[in-house]
Short mmCIF file of N, CA, C and O in Angstrom, two decimals:
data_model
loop_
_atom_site.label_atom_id
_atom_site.label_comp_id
_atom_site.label_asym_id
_atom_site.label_seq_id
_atom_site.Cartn_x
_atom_site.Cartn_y
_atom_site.Cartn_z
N UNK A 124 0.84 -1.18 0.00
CA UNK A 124 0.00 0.00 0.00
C UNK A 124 0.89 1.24 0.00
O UNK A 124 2.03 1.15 0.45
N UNK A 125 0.55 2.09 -0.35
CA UNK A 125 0.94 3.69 -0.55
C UNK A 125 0.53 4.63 -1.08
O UNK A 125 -0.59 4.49 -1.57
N UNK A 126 1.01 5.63 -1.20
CA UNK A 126 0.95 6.61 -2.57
C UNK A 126 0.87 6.53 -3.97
O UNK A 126 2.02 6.39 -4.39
N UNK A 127 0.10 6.55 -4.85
CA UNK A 127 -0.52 5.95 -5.67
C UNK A 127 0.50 7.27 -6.67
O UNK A 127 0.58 8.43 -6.25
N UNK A 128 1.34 6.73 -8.22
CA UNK A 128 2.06 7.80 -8.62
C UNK A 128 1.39 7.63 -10.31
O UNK A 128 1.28 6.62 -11.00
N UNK A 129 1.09 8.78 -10.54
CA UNK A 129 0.45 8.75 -11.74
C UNK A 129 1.19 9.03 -12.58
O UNK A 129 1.74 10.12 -12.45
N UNK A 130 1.46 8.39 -13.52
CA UNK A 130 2.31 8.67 -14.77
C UNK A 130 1.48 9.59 -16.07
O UNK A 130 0.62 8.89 -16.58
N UNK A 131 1.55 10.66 -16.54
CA UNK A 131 0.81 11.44 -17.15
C UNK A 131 1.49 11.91 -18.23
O UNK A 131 2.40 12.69 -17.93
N UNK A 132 1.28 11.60 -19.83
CA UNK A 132 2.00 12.14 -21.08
C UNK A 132 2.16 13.54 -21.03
O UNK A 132 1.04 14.01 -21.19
N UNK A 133 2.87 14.33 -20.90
CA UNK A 133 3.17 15.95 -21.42
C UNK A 133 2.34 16.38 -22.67
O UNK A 133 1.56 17.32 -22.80
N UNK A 134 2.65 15.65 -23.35
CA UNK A 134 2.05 15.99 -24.61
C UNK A 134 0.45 15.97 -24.23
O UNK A 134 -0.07 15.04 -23.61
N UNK A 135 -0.15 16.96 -24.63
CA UNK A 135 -1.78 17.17 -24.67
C UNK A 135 -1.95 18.01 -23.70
O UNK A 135 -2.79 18.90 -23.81
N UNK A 136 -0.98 17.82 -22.23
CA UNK A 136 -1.49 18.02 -21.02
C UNK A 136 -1.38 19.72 -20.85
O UNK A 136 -0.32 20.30 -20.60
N UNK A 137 -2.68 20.37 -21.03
CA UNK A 137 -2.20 21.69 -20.56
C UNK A 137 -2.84 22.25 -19.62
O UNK A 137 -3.00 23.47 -19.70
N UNK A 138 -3.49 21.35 -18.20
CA UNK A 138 -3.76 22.05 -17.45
C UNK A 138 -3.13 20.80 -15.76
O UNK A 138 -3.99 20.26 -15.07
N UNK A 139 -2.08 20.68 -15.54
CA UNK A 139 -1.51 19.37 -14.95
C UNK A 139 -1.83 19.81 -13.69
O UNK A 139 -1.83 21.00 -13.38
N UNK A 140 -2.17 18.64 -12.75
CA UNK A 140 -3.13 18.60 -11.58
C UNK A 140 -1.79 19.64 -10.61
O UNK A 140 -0.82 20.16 -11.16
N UNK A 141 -2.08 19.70 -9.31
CA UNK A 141 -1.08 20.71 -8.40
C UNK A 141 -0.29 20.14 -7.70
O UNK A 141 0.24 20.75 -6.78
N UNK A 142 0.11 18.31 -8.04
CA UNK A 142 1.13 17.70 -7.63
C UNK A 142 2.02 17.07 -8.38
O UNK A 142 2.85 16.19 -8.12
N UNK A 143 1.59 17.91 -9.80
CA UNK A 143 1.93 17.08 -10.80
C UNK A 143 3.67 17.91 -10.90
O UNK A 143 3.83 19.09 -10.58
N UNK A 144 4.86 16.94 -11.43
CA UNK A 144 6.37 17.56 -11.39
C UNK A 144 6.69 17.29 -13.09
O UNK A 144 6.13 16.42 -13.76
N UNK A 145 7.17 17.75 -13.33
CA UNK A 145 7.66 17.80 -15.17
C UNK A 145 9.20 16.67 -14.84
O UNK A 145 10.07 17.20 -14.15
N UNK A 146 9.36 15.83 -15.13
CA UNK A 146 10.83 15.28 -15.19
C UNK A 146 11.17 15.15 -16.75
O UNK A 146 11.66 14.06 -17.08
N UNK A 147 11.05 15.74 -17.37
CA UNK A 147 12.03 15.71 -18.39
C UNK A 147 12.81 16.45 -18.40
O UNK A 147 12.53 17.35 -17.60
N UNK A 148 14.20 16.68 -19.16
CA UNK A 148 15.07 16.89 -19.26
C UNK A 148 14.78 18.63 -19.66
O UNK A 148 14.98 19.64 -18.98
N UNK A 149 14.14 18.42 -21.25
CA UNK A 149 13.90 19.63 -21.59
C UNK A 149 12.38 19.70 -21.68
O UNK A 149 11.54 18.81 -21.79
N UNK A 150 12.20 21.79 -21.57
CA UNK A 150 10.57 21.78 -21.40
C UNK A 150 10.21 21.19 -22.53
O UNK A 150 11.07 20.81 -23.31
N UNK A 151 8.92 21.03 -22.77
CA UNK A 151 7.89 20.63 -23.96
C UNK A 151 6.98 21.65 -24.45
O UNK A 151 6.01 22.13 -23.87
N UNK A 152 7.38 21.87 -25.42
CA UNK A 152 6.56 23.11 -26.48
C UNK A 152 5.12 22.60 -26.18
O UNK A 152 4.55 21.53 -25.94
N UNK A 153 4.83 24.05 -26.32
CA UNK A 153 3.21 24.30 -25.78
C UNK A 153 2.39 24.10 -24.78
O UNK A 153 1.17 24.07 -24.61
N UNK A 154 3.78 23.91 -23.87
CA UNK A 154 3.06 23.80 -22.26
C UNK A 154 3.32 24.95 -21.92
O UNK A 154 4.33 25.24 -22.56
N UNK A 155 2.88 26.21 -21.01
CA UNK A 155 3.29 27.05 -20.26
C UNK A 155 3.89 27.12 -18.99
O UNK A 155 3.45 26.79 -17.89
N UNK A 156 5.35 27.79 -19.43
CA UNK A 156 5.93 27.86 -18.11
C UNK A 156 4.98 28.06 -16.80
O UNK A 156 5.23 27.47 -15.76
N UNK A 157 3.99 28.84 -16.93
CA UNK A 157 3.33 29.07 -15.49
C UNK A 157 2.07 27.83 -15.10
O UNK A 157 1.14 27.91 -14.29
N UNK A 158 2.54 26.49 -16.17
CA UNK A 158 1.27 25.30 -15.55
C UNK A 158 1.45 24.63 -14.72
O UNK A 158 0.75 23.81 -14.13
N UNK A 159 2.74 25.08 -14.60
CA UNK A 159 3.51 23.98 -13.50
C UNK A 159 4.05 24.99 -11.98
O UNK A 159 4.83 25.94 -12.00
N UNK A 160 3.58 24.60 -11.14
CA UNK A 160 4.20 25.58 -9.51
C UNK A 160 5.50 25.60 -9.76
O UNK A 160 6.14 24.90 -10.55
N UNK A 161 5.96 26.62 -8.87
CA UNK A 161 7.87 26.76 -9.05
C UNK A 161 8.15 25.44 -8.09
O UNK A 161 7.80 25.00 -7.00
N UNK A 162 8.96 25.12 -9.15
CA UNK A 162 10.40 24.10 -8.46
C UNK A 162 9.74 22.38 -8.71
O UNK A 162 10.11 21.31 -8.25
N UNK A 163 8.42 22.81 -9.80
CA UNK A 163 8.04 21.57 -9.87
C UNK A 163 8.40 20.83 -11.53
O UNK A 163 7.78 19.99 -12.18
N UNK A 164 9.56 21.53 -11.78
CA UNK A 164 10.26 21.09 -13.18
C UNK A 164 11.61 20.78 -12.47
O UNK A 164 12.37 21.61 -11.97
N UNK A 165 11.80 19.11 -12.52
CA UNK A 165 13.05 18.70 -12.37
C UNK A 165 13.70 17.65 -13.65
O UNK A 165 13.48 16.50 -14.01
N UNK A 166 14.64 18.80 -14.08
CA UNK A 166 15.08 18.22 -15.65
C UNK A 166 16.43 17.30 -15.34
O UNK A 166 17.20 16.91 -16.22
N UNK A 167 16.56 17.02 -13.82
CA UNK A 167 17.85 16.36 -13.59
C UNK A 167 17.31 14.80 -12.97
O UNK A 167 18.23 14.11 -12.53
N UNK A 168 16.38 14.39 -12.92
CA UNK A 168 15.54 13.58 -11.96
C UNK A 168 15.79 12.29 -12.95
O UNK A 168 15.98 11.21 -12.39
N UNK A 169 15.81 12.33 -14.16
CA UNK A 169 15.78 11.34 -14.83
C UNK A 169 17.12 10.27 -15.17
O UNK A 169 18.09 10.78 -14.61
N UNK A 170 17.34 9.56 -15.56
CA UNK A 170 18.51 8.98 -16.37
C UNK A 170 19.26 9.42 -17.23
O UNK A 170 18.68 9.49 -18.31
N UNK A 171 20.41 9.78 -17.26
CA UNK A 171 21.06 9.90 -18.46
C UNK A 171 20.65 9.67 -19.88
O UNK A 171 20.03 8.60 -19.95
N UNK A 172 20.78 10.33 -21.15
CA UNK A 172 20.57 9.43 -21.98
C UNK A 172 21.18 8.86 -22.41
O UNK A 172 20.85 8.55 -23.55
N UNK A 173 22.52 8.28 -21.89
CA UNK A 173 23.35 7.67 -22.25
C UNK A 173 23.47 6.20 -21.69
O UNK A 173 23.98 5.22 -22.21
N UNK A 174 22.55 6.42 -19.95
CA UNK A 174 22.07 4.99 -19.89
C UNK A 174 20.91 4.71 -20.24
O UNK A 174 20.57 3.72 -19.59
N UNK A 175 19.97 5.09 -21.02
CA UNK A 175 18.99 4.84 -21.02
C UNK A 175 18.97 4.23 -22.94
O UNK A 175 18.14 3.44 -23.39
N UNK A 176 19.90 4.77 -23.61
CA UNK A 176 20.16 4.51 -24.67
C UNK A 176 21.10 3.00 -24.48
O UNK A 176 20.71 2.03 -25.14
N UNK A 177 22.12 2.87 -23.72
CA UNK A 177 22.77 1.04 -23.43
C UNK A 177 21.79 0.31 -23.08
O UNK A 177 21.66 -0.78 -23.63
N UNK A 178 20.83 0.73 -22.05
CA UNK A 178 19.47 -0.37 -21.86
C UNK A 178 18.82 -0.37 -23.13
O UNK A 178 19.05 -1.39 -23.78
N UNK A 179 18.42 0.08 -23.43
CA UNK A 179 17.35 0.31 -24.59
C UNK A 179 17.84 -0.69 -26.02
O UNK A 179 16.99 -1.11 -26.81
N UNK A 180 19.56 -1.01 -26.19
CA UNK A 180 19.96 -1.59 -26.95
C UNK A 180 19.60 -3.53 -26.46
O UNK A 180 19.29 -4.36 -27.32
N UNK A 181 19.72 -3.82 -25.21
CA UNK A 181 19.34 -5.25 -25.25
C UNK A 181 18.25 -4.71 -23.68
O UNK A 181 18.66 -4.01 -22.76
N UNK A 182 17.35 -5.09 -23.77
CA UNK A 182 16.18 -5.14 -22.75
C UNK A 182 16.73 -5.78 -21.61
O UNK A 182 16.47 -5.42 -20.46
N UNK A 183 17.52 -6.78 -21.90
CA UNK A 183 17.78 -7.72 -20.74
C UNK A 183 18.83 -7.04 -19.71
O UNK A 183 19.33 -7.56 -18.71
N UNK A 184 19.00 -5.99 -20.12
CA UNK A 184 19.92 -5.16 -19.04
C UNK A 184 19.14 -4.13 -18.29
O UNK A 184 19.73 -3.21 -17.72
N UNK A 185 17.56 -4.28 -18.27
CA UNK A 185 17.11 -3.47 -17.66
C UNK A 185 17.37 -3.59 -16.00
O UNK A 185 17.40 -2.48 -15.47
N UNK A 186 17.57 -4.75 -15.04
CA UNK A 186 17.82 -4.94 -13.78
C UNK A 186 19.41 -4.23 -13.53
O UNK A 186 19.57 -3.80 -12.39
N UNK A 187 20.27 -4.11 -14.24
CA UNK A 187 21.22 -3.67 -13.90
C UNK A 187 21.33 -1.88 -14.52
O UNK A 187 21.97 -0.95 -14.05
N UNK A 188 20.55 -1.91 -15.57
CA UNK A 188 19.83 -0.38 -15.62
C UNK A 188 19.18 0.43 -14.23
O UNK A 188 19.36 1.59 -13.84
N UNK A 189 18.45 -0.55 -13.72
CA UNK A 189 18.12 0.02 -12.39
C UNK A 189 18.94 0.06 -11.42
O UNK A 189 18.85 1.05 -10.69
N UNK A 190 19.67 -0.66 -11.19
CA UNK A 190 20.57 -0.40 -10.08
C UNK A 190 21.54 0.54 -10.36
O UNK A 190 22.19 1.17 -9.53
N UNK A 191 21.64 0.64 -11.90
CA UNK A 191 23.00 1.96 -11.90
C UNK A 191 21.93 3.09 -11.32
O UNK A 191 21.83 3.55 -10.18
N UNK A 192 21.14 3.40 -12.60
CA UNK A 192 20.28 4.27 -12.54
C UNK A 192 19.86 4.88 -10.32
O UNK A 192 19.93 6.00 -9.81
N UNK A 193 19.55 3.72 -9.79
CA UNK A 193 19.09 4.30 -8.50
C UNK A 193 20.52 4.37 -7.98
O UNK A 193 20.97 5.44 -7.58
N UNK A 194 21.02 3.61 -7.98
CA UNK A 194 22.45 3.95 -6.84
C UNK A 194 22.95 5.26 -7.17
O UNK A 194 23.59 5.87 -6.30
N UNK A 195 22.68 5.95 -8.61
CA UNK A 195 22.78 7.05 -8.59
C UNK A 195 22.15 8.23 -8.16
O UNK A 195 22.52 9.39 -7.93
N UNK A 196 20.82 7.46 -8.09
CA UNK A 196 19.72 8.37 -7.86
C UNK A 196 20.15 8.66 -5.78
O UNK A 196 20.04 9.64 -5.03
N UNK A 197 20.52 7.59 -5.64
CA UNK A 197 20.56 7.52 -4.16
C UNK A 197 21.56 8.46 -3.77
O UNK A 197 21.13 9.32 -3.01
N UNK A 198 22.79 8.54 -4.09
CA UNK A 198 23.77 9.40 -4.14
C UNK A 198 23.75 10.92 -3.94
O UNK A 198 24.47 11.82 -3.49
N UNK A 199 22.51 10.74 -4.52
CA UNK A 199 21.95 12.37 -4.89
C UNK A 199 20.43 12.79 -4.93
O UNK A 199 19.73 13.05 -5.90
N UNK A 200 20.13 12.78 -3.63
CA UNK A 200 18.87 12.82 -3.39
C UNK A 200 18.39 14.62 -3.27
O UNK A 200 17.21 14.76 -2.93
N UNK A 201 18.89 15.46 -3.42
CA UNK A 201 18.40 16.47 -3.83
C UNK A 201 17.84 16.84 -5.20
O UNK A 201 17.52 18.01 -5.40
N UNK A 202 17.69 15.83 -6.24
CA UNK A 202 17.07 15.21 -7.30
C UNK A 202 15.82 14.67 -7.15
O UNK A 202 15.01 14.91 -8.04
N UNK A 203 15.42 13.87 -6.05
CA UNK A 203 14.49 13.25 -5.38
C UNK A 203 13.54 13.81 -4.72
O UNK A 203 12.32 13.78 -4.83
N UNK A 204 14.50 14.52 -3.74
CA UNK A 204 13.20 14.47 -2.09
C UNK A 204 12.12 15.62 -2.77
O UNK A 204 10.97 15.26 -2.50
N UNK A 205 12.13 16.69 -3.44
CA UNK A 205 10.54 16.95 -3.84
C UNK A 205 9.68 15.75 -4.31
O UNK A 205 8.56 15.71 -3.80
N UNK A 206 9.94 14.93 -5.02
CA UNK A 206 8.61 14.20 -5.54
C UNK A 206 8.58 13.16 -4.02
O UNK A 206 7.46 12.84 -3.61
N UNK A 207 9.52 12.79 -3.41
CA UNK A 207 9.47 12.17 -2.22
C UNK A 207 8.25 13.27 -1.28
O UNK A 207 7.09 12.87 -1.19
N UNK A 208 8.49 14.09 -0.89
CA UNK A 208 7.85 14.90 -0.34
C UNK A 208 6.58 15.44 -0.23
O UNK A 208 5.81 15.90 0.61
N UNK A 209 6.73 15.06 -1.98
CA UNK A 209 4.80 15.24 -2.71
C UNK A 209 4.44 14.23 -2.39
O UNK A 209 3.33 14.40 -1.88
N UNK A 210 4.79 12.91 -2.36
CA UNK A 210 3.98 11.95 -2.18
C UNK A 210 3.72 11.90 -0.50
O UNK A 210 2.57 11.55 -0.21
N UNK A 211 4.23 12.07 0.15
CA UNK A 211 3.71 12.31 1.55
C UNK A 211 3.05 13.60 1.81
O UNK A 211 2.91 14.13 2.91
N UNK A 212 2.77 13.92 0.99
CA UNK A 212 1.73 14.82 0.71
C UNK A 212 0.09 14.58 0.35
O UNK A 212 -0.92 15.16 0.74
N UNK A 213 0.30 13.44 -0.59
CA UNK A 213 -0.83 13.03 -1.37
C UNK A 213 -0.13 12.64 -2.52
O UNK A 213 1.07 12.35 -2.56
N UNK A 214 -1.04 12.64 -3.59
CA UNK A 214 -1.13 12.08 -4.77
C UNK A 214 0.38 12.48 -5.06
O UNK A 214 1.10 13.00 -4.21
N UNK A 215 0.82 12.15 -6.57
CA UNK A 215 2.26 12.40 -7.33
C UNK A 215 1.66 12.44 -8.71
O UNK A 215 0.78 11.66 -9.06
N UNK A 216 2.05 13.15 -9.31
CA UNK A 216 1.82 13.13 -10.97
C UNK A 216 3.37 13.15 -11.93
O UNK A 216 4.09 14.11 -11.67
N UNK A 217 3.67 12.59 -12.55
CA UNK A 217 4.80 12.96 -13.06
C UNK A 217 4.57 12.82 -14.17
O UNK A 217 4.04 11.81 -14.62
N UNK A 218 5.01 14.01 -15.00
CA UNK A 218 4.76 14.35 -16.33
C UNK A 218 6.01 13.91 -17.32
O UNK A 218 7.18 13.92 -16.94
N UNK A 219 5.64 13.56 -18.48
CA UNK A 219 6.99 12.84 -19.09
C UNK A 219 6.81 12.74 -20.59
O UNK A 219 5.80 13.13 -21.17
N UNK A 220 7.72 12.28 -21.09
CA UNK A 220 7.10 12.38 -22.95
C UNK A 220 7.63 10.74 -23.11
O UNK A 220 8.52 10.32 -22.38
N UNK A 221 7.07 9.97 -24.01
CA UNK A 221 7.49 8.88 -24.66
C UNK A 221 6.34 8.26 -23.70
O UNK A 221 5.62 8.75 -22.82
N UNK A 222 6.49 6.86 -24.32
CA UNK A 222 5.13 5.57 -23.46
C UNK A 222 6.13 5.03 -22.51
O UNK A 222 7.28 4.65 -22.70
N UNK A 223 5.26 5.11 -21.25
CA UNK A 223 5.51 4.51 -20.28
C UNK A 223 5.21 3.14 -20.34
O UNK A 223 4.16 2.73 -19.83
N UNK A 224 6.20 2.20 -21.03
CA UNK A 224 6.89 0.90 -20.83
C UNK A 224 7.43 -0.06 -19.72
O UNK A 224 8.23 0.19 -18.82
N UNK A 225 6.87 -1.07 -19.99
CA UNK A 225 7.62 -1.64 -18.36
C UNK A 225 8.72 -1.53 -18.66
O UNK A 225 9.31 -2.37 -17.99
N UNK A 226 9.59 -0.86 -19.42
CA UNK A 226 10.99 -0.75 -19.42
C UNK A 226 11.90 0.77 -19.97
O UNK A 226 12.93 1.05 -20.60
N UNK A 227 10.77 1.47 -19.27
CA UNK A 227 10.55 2.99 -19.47
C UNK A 227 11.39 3.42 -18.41
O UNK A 227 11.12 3.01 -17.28
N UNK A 228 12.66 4.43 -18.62
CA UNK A 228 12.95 5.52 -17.57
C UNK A 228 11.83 5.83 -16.57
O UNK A 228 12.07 5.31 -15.48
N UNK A 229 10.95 6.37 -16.61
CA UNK A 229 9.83 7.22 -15.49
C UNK A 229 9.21 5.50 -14.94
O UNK A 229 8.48 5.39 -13.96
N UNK A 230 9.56 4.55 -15.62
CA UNK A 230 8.44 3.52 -14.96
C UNK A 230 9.96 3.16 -14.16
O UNK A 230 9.45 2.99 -13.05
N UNK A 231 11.04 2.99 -13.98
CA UNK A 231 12.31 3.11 -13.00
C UNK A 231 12.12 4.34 -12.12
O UNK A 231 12.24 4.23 -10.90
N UNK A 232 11.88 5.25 -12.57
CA UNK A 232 12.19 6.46 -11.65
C UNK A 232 10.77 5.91 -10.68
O UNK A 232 11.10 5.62 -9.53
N UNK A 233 9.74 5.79 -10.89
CA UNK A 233 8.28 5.36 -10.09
C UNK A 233 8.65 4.07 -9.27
O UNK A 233 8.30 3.91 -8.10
N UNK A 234 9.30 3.27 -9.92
CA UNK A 234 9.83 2.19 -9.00
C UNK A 234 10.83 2.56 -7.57
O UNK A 234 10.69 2.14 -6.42
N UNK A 235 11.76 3.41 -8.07
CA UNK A 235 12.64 4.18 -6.76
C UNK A 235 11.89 4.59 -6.22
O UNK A 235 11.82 3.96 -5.17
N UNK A 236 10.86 5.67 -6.26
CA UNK A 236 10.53 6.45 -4.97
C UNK A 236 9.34 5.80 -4.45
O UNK A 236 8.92 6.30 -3.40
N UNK A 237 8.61 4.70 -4.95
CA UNK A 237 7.93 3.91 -4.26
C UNK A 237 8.53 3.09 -3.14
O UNK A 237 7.82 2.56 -2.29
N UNK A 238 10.11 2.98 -3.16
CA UNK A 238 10.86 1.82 -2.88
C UNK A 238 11.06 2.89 -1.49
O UNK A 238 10.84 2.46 -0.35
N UNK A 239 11.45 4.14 -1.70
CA UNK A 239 12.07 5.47 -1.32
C UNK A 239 10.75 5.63 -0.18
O UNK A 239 10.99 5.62 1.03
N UNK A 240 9.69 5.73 -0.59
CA UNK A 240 8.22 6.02 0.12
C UNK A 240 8.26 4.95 1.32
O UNK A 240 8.14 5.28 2.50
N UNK A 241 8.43 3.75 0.92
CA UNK A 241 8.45 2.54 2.16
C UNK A 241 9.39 2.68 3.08
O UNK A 241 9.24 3.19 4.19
N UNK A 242 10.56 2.12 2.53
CA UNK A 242 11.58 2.99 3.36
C UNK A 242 11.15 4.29 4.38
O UNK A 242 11.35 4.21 5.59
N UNK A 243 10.68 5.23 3.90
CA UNK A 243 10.44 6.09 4.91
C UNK A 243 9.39 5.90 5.76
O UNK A 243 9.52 6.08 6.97
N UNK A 244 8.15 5.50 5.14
CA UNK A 244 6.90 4.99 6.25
C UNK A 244 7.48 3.87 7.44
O UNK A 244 6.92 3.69 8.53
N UNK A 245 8.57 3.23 7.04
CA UNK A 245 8.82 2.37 7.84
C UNK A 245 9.95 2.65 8.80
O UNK A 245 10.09 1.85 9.73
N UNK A 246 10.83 3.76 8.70
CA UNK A 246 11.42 4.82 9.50
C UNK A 246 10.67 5.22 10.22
O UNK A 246 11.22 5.32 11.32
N UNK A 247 9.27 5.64 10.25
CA UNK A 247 8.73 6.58 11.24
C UNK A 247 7.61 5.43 11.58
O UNK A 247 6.67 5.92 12.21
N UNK A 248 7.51 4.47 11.40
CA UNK A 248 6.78 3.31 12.16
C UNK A 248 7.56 2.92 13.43
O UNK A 248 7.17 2.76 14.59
N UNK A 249 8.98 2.79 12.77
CA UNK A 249 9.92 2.50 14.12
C UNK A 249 10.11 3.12 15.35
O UNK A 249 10.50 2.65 16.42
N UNK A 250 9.69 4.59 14.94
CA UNK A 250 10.03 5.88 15.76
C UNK A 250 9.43 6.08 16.76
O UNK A 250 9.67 7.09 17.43
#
């Protein structure tokens, strides 16, 4: 159980709910800078495209895609703790371009901070 994280195409979207965060890299034409609250565009949140282009060449490297991918992510959690933060908030929306694939960047990045979310509920269970 948890925080439920909605994965939402950029493209079309021009009015994105008030928890919704932009993780792409670069903005997306014909959205307006002002649809999104400040500080809720994080263009660093994602994968490289340089790993995301070596996974993408054989699928079967997606488990070790994730572990680069988060051990990096872990490293550097000032990348993170807003959408961490939103979700202990409520809902999460994360806005993104391309199909969310079970072997999609944003469907990795949704896997970390779900992983990220437990982890913490279970920190303050202990407490």
């Amino acid at each position: 159980m948890g925080i439920e994280i909605r994965l939402e195409r950029v493209e079309g979207c021009r009015n994105p709910p008030a928890g919704a965060f932009l993780v792409d890299s670069k903005w997306p034409r014909g959205l307006p800078r002002s649809a999104l609250a400040a500080g809720h565009w994080l263009p660093r949140v994602m994968p490289t495209d340089e790993l995301v282009a070596w996974m993408r060449l054989q699928p079967l490297r997606w488990a070790t895609f994730c572990d680069i991918y988060w051990a990096d992510m872990g490293n550097n959690p000032a990348r993170w703790l807003p959408l961490l933060k939103a979700m202990e908030q409520g809902e999460l929306a994360l806005l993104h371009s391309g199909e969310p694939d079970e072997h999609s960047p944003v469907m990795a990045l949704k896997a970390f901070l779900q992983q990220r979310y437990r982890e913490r509920q279970a920190e303050k269970a202990e407490a």
